[in-house]
PDB file of C-alpha atoms in Angstrom:
ATOM      1  CA  UNK A   1      -2.075  60.306  69.224  1.00 43.00           C
ATOM      2  CA  UNK A   2      -3.761  60.671  72.597  1.00 60.00           C
ATOM      3  CA  UNK A   3      -3.471  64.453  72.894  1.00 86.00           C
ATOM      4  CA  UNK A   4      -2.590  66.652  75.810  1.00 94.00           C
ATOM      5  CA  UNK A   5      -4.354  68.059  78.817  1.00 97.00           C
ATOM      6  CA  UNK A   6      -4.605  71.833  78.372  1.00 97.00           C
ATOM      7  CA  UNK A   7      -5.799  74.127  81.169  1.00 98.00           C
ATOM      8  CA  UNK A   8      -6.720  77.667  80.142  1.00 97.00           C
ATOM      9  CA  UNK A   9      -7.251  80.373  82.760  1.00 97.00           C
ATOM     10  CA  UNK A  10      -9.400  83.004  81.085  1.00 95.00           C
ATOM     11  CA  UNK A  11      -9.368  86.479  82.517  1.00 95.00           C
ATOM     12  CA  UNK A  12      -7.628  89.735  83.248  1.00 95.00           C
ATOM     13  CA  UNK A  13      -5.817  90.049  86.586  1.00 95.00           C
ATOM     14  CA  UNK A  14      -6.173  93.852  86.369  1.00 96.00           C
ATOM     15  CA  UNK A  15      -9.994  93.602  86.566  1.00 96.00           C
ATOM     16  CA  UNK A  16     -10.361  92.306  90.127  1.00 97.00           C
ATOM     17  CA  UNK A  17     -12.462  89.079  90.135  1.00 97.00           C
ATOM     18  CA  UNK A  18     -11.735  88.535  86.442  1.00 96.00           C
ATOM     19  CA  UNK A  19      -8.244  87.526  87.584  1.00 97.00           C
ATOM     20  CA  UNK A  20      -9.464  84.248  89.122  1.00 98.00           C
ATOM     21  CA  UNK A  21      -8.695  82.177  85.988  1.00 97.00           C
ATOM     22  CA  UNK A  22      -5.043  83.278  85.837  1.00 97.00           C
ATOM     23  CA  UNK A  23      -4.797  82.853  89.640  1.00 98.00           C
ATOM     24  CA  UNK A  24      -5.868  79.212  89.312  1.00 98.00           C
ATOM     25  CA  UNK A  25      -3.231  78.628  86.618  1.00 98.00           C
ATOM     26  CA  UNK A  26      -0.556  80.079  88.905  1.00 97.00           C
ATOM     27  CA  UNK A  27      -1.680  77.870  91.818  1.00 97.00           C
ATOM     28  CA  UNK A  28      -1.703  74.724  89.660  1.00 97.00           C
ATOM     29  CA  UNK A  29       1.903  75.034  88.436  1.00 93.00           C
ATOM     30  CA  UNK A  30       3.226  72.736  91.184  1.00 88.00           C
ATOM     31  CA  UNK A  31       0.128  70.521  91.480  1.00 91.00           C
ATOM     32  CA  UNK A  32      -0.551  69.003  88.052  1.00 93.00           C
ATOM     33  CA  UNK A  33       1.085  66.037  86.332  1.00 93.00           C
ATOM     34  CA  UNK A  34       4.052  66.626  84.083  1.00 90.00           C
ATOM     35  CA  UNK A  35       3.027  67.338  80.528  1.00 89.00           C
ATOM     36  CA  UNK A  36      -0.041  69.376  81.474  1.00 96.00           C
ATOM     37  CA  UNK A  37      -0.194  72.591  79.455  1.00 96.00           C
ATOM     38  CA  UNK A  38      -1.096  75.552  81.684  1.00 97.00           C
ATOM     39  CA  UNK A  39      -1.821  78.877  80.007  1.00 97.00           C
ATOM     40  CA  UNK A  40      -3.668  82.171  80.401  1.00 95.00           C
ATOM     41  CA  UNK A  41      -5.967  83.753  77.830  1.00 95.00           C
ATOM     42  CA  UNK A  42      -7.868  86.976  77.465  1.00 92.00           C
ATOM     43  CA  UNK A  43     -10.747  84.930  76.033  1.00 89.00           C
ATOM     44  CA  UNK A  44     -10.501  86.159  72.433  1.00 89.00           C
ATOM     45  CA  UNK A  45     -12.038  83.309  70.396  1.00 89.00           C
ATOM     46  CA  UNK A  46      -9.315  83.015  67.750  1.00 88.00           C
ATOM     47  CA  UNK A  47      -6.578  82.819  70.360  1.00 90.00           C
ATOM     48  CA  UNK A  48      -8.598  80.356  72.432  1.00 91.00           C
ATOM     49  CA  UNK A  49      -8.998  78.013  69.456  1.00 92.00           C
ATOM     50  CA  UNK A  50      -5.253  78.218  68.857  1.00 92.00           C
ATOM     51  CA  UNK A  51      -4.499  76.893  72.344  1.00 93.00           C
ATOM     52  CA  UNK A  52      -5.865  73.399  71.769  1.00 93.00           C
ATOM     53  CA  UNK A  53      -5.769  70.580  69.224  1.00 90.00           C
ATOM     54  CA  UNK A  54      -8.628  68.254  68.320  1.00 89.00           C
ATOM     55  CA  UNK A  55      -7.131  65.368  70.321  1.00 90.00           C
ATOM     56  CA  UNK A  56      -6.691  67.397  73.517  1.00 94.00           C
ATOM     57  CA  UNK A  57      -8.646  67.362  76.752  1.00 95.00           C
ATOM     58  CA  UNK A  58      -9.253  71.004  77.635  1.00 96.00           C
ATOM     59  CA  UNK A  59     -10.210  72.468  81.007  1.00 97.00           C
ATOM     60  CA  UNK A  60     -11.204  76.143  80.956  1.00 96.00           C
ATOM     61  CA  UNK A  61     -11.284  78.220  84.138  1.00 97.00           C
ATOM     62  CA  UNK A  62     -13.433  81.342  83.864  1.00 93.00           C
ATOM     63  CA  UNK A  63     -15.229  83.967  85.924  1.00 93.00           C
ATOM     64  CA  UNK A  64     -18.874  84.580  85.104  1.00 89.00           C
ATOM     65  CA  UNK A  65     -21.280  87.354  85.938  1.00 84.00           C
ATOM     66  CA  UNK A  66     -24.665  85.817  86.711  1.00 79.00           C
ATOM     67  CA  UNK A  67     -27.996  87.618  87.112  1.00 79.00           C
ATOM     68  CA  UNK A  68     -28.972  87.282  89.861  1.00 82.00           C
ATOM     69  CA  UNK A  69     -25.549  86.345  91.035  1.00 83.00           C
ATOM     70  CA  UNK A  70     -23.935  84.862  94.073  1.00 94.00           C
ATOM     71  CA  UNK A  71     -20.244  85.824  94.003  1.00 96.00           C
ATOM     72  CA  UNK A  72     -18.098  82.829  94.875  1.00 97.00           C
ATOM     73  CA  UNK A  73     -20.589  80.193  93.666  1.00 96.00           C
ATOM     74  CA  UNK A  74     -18.889  77.517  91.536  1.00 96.00           C
ATOM     75  CA  UNK A  75     -20.173  75.981  88.309  1.00 93.00           C
ATOM     76  CA  UNK A  76     -19.010  73.112  86.098  1.00 93.00           C
ATOM     77  CA  UNK A  77     -20.205  73.134  82.496  1.00 85.00           C
ATOM     78  CA  UNK A  78     -19.703  70.868  79.526  1.00 79.00           C
ATOM     79  CA  UNK A  79     -18.884  72.472  76.179  1.00 69.00           C
ATOM     80  CA  UNK A  80     -22.406  71.676  74.969  1.00 72.00           C
ATOM     81  CA  UNK A  81     -24.037  73.459  77.883  1.00 72.00           C
ATOM     82  CA  UNK A  82     -21.721  76.463  77.539  1.00 65.00           C
ATOM     83  CA  UNK A  83     -22.524  76.675  73.810  1.00 61.00           C
ATOM     84  CA  UNK A  84     -26.271  76.605  74.603  1.00 64.00           C
ATOM     85  CA  UNK A  85     -25.701  79.585  76.887  1.00 57.00           C
ATOM     86  CA  UNK A  86     -24.179  81.643  74.036  1.00 48.00           C
ATOM     87  CA  UNK A  87     -27.322  83.671  73.443  1.00 46.00           C
ATOM     88  CA  UNK A  88     -27.367  84.805  77.068  1.00 48.00           C
ATOM     89  CA  UNK A  89     -23.629  84.961  77.623  1.00 44.00           C
ATOM     90  CA  UNK A  90     -22.542  85.621  81.178  1.00 47.00           C
ATOM     91  CA  UNK A  91     -18.854  85.989  80.395  1.00 47.00           C
ATOM     92  CA  UNK A  92     -17.011  89.123  81.410  1.00 46.00           C
ATOM     93  CA  UNK A  93     -15.504  89.274  77.906  1.00 48.00           C
ATOM     94  CA  UNK A  94     -16.946  90.732  74.672  1.00 49.00           C
ATOM     95  CA  UNK A  95     -17.707  87.254  73.355  1.00 53.00           C
ATOM     96  CA  UNK A  96     -18.454  84.548  75.856  1.00 72.00           C
ATOM     97  CA  UNK A  97     -17.187  81.003  75.979  1.00 77.00           C
ATOM     98  CA  UNK A  98     -20.426  79.799  74.435  1.00 76.00           C
ATOM     99  CA  UNK A  99     -19.685  81.757  71.263  1.00 79.00           C
ATOM    100  CA  UNK A 100     -16.110  80.479  71.266  1.00 84.00           C
ATOM    101  CA  UNK A 101     -17.281  76.861  71.528  1.00 84.00           C
ATOM    102  CA  UNK A 102     -19.948  77.379  68.854  1.00 81.00           C
ATOM    103  CA  UNK A 103     -17.252  78.795  66.546  1.00 85.00           C
ATOM    104  CA  UNK A 104     -14.941  75.865  67.324  1.00 86.00           C
ATOM    105  CA  UNK A 105     -17.722  73.410  66.509  1.00 85.00           C
ATOM    106  CA  UNK A 106     -18.544  75.205  63.243  1.00 88.00           C
ATOM    107  CA  UNK A 107     -14.860  75.106  62.243  1.00 89.00           C
ATOM    108  CA  UNK A 108     -14.455  71.473  63.367  1.00 89.00           C
ATOM    109  CA  UNK A 109     -11.913  72.621  65.969  1.00 89.00           C
ATOM    110  CA  UNK A 110     -13.481  71.242  69.141  1.00 90.00           C
ATOM    111  CA  UNK A 111     -11.094  69.302  71.349  1.00 91.00           C
ATOM    112  CA  UNK A 112     -11.697  65.649  72.265  1.00 90.00           C
ATOM    113  CA  UNK A 113     -13.242  66.817  75.534  1.00 91.00           C
ATOM    114  CA  UNK A 114     -13.835  70.206  77.081  1.00 92.00           C
ATOM    115  CA  UNK A 115     -14.990  71.203  80.546  1.00 93.00           C
ATOM    116  CA  UNK A 116     -15.471  74.663  82.032  1.00 94.00           C
ATOM    117  CA  UNK A 117     -14.995  75.385  85.712  1.00 96.00           C
ATOM    118  CA  UNK A 118     -16.369  78.805  86.571  1.00 94.00           C
ATOM    119  CA  UNK A 119     -16.795  80.989  89.596  1.00 96.00           C
ATOM    120  CA  UNK A 120     -19.305  83.800  89.849  1.00 95.00           C
ATOM    121  CA  UNK A 121     -17.594  87.138  90.315  1.00 95.00           C
ATOM    122  CA  UNK A 122     -18.912  90.330  91.817  1.00 94.00           C
ATOM    123  CA  UNK A 123     -16.236  93.013  91.344  1.00 94.00           C
ATOM    124  CA  UNK A 124     -14.926  93.619  87.823  1.00 94.00           C
ATOM    125  CA  UNK A 125     -13.599  97.116  88.410  1.00 95.00           C
ATOM    126  CA  UNK A 126     -10.066  98.182  87.632  1.00 97.00           C
ATOM    127  CA  UNK A 127      -7.413  96.951  90.037  1.00 97.00           C
ATOM    128  CA  UNK A 128      -5.701  93.820  91.253  1.00 96.00           C
ATOM    129  CA  UNK A 129      -6.978  91.395  93.856  1.00 96.00           C
ATOM    130  CA  UNK A 130     -10.053  89.235  94.142  1.00 97.00           C
ATOM    131  CA  UNK A 131     -13.156  90.090  96.146  1.00 97.00           C
ATOM    132  CA  UNK A 132     -13.517  88.248  99.431  1.00 98.00           C
ATOM    133  CA  UNK A 133     -16.195  85.905  98.047  1.00 98.00           C
ATOM    134  CA  UNK A 134     -14.095  84.854  95.041  1.00 98.00           C
ATOM    135  CA  UNK A 135     -10.880  84.609  97.087  1.00 98.00           C
ATOM    136  CA  UNK A 136     -12.696  82.359  99.579  1.00 98.00           C
ATOM    137  CA  UNK A 137     -13.940  80.120  96.723  1.00 98.00           C
ATOM    138  CA  UNK A 138     -10.520  79.896  95.044  1.00 98.00           C
ATOM    139  CA  UNK A 139      -9.140  76.891  97.028  1.00 98.00           C
ATOM    140  CA  UNK A 140     -12.215  74.795  96.157  1.00 98.00           C
ATOM    141  CA  UNK A 141     -12.049  75.919  92.511  1.00 98.00           C
ATOM    142  CA  UNK A 142      -8.375  74.901  92.386  1.00 98.00           C
ATOM    143  CA  UNK A 143      -9.256  71.477  93.839  1.00 97.00           C
ATOM    144  CA  UNK A 144     -12.005  71.002  91.234  1.00 97.00           C
ATOM    145  CA  UNK A 145      -9.676  71.915  88.376  1.00 98.00           C
ATOM    146  CA  UNK A 146      -6.798  69.760  89.700  1.00 97.00           C
ATOM    147  CA  UNK A 147      -9.173  66.793  89.958  1.00 96.00           C
ATOM    148  CA  UNK A 148     -10.448  67.437  86.412  1.00 96.00           C
ATOM    149  CA  UNK A 149      -6.838  67.500  85.157  1.00 97.00           C
ATOM    150  CA  UNK A 150      -6.021  64.184  86.846  1.00 95.00           C
ATOM    151  CA  UNK A 151      -9.185  62.587  85.438  1.00 94.00           C
ATOM    152  CA  UNK A 152      -8.439  63.907  81.939  1.00 94.00           C
ATOM    153  CA  UNK A 153      -4.923  62.428  82.071  1.00 94.00           C
ATOM    154  CA  UNK A 154      -6.430  59.076  83.119  1.00 92.00           C
ATOM    155  CA  UNK A 155      -8.950  59.136  80.248  1.00 89.00           C
ATOM    156  CA  UNK A 156      -6.301  60.082  77.684  1.00 88.00           C
ATOM    157  CA  UNK A 157      -4.024  57.285  78.937  1.00 85.00           C
ATOM    158  CA  UNK A 158      -6.944  54.892  78.525  1.00 80.00           C
ATOM    159  CA  UNK A 159      -7.531  56.110  74.959  1.00 73.00           C
ATOM    160  CA  UNK A 160      -3.810  55.684  74.282  1.00 62.00           C
ATOM    161  CA  UNK A 161      -3.918  52.118  75.612  1.00 59.00           C
ATOM    162  CA  UNK A 162      -6.900  51.341  73.365  1.00 59.00           C
ATOM    163  CA  UNK A 163      -5.065  52.839  70.408  1.00 53.00           C
ATOM    164  CA  UNK A 164      -1.945  50.788  71.165  1.00 51.00           C
ATOM    165  CA  UNK A 165      -3.971  47.561  71.469  1.00 50.00           C
ATOM    166  CA  UNK A 166      -6.318  47.963  68.514  1.00 50.00           C
ATOM    167  CA  UNK A 167      -4.882  50.567  66.166  1.00 53.00           C
ATOM    168  CA  UNK A 168      -7.062  53.608  65.767  1.00 52.00           C
ATOM    169  CA  UNK A 169      -9.821  54.431  68.209  1.00 49.00           C
TER     170      UNK A 169
END
């Protein structure tokens, strides 16, 4: 089994910049290869772990609050780096992605590969609509995520070809 490519947009569209993750998911609907799983999440660790399988390639899209911050600045993190950041979580949610990944690792529920694409937010107040800085960064963030999805599909196809040729990887 070669798994799936799962893209998770973490956030709350009713908390201004925190809606960037779901906005990316909406924009990707017509841009990703067939079979890509696109979903939103509020970031709750148990629900996050339920969205992927061990054989999947997972791309998470998240908004972070950095100190000092630069709203609109983009970041790409591996699961390992995000887990190392758990102690100083910059997520806008009660538990950050680092804690979620540490829990997944402890429960042996990490996917085959996991990448986080994040944008720094500046306005997390109540309401809809992204700040200018995050809205301006959104097209580049969408391009980064779409490229990551295409690359993940290529890698999973390669793993599938190896499995077909030699049995188990």
